[in-house]
mmCIF file of C-alpha atoms in Angstrom:
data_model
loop_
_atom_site.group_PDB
_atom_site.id
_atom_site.type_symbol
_atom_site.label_atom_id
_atom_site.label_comp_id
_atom_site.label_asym_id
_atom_site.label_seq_id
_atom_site.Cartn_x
_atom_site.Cartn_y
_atom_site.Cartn_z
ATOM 1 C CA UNK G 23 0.000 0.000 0.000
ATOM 2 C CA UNK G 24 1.299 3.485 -1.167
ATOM 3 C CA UNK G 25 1.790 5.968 1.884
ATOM 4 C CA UNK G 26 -0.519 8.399 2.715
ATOM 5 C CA UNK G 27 0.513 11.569 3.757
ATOM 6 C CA UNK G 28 -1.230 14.296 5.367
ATOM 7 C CA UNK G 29 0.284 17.777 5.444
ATOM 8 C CA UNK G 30 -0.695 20.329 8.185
ATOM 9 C CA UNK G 31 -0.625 24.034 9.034
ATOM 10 C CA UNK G 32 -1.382 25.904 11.546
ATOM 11 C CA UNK G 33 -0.965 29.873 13.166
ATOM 12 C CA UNK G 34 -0.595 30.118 17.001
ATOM 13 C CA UNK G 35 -4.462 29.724 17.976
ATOM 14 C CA UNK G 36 -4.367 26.520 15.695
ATOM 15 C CA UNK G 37 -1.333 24.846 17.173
ATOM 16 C CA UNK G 38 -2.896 22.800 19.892
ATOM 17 C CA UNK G 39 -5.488 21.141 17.705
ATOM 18 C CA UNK G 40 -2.848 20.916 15.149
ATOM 19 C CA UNK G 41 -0.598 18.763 17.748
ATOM 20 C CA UNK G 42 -3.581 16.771 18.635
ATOM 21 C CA UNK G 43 -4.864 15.940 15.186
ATOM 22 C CA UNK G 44 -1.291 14.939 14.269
ATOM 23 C CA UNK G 45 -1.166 12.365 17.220
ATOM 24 C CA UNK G 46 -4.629 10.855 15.875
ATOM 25 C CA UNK G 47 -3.977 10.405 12.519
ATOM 26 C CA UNK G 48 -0.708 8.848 13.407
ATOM 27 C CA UNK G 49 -2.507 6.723 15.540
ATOM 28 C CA UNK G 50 -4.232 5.709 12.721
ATOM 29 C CA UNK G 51 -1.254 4.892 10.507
ATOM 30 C CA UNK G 52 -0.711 8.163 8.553
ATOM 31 C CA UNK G 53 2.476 9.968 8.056
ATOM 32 C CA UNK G 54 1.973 13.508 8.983
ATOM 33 C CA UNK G 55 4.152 16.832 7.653
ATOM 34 C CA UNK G 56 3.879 19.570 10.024
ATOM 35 C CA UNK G 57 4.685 22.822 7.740
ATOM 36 C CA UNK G 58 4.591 25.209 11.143
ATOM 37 C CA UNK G 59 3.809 27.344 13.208
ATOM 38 C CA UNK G 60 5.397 25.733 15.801
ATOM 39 C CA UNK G 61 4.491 27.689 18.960
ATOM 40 C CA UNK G 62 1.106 28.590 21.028
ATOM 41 C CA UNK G 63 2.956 30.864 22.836
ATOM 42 C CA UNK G 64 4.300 33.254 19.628
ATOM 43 C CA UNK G 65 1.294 35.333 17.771
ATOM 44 C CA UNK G 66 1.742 33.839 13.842
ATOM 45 C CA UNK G 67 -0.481 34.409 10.703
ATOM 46 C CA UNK G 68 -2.633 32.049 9.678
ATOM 47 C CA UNK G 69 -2.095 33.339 6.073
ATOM 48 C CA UNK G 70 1.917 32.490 6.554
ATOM 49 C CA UNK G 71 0.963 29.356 7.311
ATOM 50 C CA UNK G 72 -2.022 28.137 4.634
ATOM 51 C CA UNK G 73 0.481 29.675 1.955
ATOM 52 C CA UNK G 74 3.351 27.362 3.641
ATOM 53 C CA UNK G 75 0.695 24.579 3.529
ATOM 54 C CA UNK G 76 -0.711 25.101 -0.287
ATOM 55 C CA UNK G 77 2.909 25.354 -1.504
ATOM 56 C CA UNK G 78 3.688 21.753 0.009
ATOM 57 C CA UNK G 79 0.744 20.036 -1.115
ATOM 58 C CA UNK G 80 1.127 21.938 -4.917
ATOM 59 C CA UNK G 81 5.370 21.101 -4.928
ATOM 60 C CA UNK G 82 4.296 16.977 -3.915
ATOM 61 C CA UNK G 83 1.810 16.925 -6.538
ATOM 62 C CA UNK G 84 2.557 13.752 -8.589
ATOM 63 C CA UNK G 85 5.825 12.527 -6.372
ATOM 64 C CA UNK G 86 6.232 9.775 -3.785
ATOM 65 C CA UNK G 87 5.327 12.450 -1.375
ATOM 66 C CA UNK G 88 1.752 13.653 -2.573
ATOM 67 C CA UNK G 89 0.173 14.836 -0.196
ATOM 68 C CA UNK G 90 -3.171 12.757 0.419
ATOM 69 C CA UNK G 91 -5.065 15.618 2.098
ATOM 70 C CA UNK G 92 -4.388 18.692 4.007
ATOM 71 C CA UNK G 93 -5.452 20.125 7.220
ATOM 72 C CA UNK G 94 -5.183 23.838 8.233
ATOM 73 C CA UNK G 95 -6.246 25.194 11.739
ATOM 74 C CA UNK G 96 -6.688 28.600 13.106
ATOM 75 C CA UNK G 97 -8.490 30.123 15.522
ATOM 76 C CA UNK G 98 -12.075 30.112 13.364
ATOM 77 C CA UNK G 99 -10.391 28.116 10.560
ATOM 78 C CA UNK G 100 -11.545 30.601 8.245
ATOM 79 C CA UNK G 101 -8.534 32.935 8.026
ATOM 80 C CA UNK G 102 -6.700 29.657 7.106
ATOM 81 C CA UNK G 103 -8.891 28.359 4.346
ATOM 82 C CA UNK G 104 -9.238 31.959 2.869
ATOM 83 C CA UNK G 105 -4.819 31.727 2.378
ATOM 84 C CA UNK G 106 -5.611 28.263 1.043
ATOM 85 C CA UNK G 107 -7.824 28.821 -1.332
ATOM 86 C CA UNK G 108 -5.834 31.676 -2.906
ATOM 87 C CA UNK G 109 -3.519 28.848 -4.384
ATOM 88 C CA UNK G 110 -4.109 26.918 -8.066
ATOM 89 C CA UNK G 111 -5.404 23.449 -7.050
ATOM 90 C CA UNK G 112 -6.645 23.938 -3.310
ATOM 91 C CA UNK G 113 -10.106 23.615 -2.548
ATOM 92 C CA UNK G 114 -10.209 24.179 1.537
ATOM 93 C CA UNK G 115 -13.353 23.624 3.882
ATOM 94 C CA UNK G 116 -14.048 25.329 6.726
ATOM 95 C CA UNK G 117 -15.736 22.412 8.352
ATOM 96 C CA UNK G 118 -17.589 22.778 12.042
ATOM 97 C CA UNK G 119 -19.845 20.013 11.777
ATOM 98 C CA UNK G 120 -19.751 16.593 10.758
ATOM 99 C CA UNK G 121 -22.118 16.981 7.910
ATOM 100 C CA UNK G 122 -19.930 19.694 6.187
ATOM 101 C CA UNK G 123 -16.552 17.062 6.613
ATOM 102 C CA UNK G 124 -19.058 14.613 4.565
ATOM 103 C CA UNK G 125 -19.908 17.413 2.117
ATOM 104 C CA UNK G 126 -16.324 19.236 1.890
ATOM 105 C CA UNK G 127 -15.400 15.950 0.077
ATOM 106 C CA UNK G 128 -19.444 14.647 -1.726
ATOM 107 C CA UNK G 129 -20.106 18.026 -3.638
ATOM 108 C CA UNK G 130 -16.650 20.334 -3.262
ATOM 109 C CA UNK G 131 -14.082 17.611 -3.052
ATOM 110 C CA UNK G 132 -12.185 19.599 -0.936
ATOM 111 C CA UNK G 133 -8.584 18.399 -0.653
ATOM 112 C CA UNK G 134 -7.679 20.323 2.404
ATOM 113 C CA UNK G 135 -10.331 20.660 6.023
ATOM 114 C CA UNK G 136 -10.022 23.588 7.869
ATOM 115 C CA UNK G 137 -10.658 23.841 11.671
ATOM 116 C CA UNK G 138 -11.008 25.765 14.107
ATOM 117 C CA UNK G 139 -8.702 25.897 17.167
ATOM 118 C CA UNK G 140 -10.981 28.425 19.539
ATOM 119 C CA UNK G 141 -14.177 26.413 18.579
ATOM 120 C CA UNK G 142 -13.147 22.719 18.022
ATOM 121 C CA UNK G 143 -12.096 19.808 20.543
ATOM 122 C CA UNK G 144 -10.185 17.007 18.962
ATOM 123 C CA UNK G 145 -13.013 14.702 19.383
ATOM 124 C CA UNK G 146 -14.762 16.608 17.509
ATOM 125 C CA UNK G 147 -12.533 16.864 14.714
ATOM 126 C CA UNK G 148 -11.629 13.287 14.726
ATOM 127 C CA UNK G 149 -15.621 12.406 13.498
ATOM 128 C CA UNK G 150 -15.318 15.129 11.441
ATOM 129 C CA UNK G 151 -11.777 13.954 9.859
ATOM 130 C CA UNK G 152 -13.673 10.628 9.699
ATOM 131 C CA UNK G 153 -16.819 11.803 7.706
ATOM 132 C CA UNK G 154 -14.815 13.126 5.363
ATOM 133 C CA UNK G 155 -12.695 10.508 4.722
ATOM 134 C CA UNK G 156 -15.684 7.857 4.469
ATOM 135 C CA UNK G 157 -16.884 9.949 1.084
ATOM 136 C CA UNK G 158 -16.435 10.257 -2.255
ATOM 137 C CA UNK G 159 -16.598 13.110 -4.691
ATOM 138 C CA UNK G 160 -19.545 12.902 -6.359
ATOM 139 C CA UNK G 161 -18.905 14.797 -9.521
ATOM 140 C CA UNK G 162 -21.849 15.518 -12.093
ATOM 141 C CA UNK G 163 -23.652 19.111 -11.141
ATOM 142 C CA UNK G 164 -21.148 19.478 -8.383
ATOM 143 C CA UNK G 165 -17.806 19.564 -10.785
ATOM 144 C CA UNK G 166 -20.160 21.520 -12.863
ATOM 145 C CA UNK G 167 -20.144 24.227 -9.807
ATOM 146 C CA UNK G 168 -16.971 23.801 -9.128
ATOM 147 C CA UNK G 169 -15.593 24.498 -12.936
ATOM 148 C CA UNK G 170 -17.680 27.540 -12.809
ATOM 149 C CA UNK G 171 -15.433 28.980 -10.355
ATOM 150 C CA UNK G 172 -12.363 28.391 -11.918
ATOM 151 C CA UNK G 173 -13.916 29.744 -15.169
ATOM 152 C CA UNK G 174 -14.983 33.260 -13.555
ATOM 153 C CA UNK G 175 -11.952 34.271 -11.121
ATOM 154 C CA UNK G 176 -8.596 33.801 -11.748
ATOM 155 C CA UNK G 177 -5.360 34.837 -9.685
ATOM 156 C CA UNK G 178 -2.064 36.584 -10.477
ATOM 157 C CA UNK G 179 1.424 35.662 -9.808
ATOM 158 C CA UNK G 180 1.471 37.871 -6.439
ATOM 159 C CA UNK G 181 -2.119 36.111 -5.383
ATOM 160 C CA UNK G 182 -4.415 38.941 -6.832
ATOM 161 C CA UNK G 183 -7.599 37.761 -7.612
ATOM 162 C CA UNK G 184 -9.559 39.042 -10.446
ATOM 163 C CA UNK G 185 -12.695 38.463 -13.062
ATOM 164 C CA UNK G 186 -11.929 36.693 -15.575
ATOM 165 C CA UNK G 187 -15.335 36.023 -17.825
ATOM 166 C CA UNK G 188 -18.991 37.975 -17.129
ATOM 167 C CA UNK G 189 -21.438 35.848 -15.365
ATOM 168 C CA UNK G 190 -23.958 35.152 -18.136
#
């Protein structure tokens, strides 16, 4: 069986849950990369840290070290996705229940979760880590969707985003 690898980032309200979500899904037999923040206890950006994140899973795309899935945590885990989703190829949830793990991956097959380290306890993102790993993309009307983003916004070099095509 091929390794899978999950990559994680976190700022310093994220870094607890990050720890604690490592330990889990190494539990579980995953190799885990830990792209930083390292600290609690030193104020970080979460937007240092999804870049750092997107940039490993996009540079391991198609190598021994792909990156099955990423997780990013902040303190809402929506500063984080926001970083994420600036990048070519991620498609970050900001997940707080269990139904939007299942749905992150059924109708956006979102290749990174996003949590929240202020609002989350790891049991909680354990089921939700689990829901979304028990799905499948879907595809059909949801790729649909999801190509109709890509067609309408596109981003610069420095990360600028910008309309690409009128919504008809």
């Amino acid at each position: 069986m091929a390794k899978k690898i999950i990559a994680l980032g976190s700022d310093h309200a994220g870094y607890k849950l990050k720890t604690e979500i490592i330990k889990y899904l190494q539990k579980r037999g995953y190799e885990t990369v830990d792209v930083g923040n390292d600290s609690e206890s030193i104020s970080s950006s979460y937007a240092t840290y999804g870049h750092k994140l997107a940039n490993y899973i996009q540079k391991n795309k198609g190598t021994e070290n792909e990156v099955f899935y990423g997780i990013g945590v902040c303190g809402t885990g929506l500063g984080i996705s926001y970083a994420l989703n600036r990048h070519e190829g991620i498609v970050a949830a900001s997940v707080s229940t269990v139904k939007d793990g299942a749905l992150a991956k059924q109708h956006n097959n979102a290749n990174v979760l996003c949590f929240g380290g202020r609002i989350h306890t790891i049991e909680e993102a354990e089921k939700i880590i689990e829901a979304y790993e028990n799905e499948t993309f879907e595809g059909g009307r949801h790729m649909d969707r999801i190509k109709g983003i890509d067609e309408f916004i596109d981003v610069d070099s420095e990360g600028h985003i910008f309309k690409k095509t009128e919504v008809k």
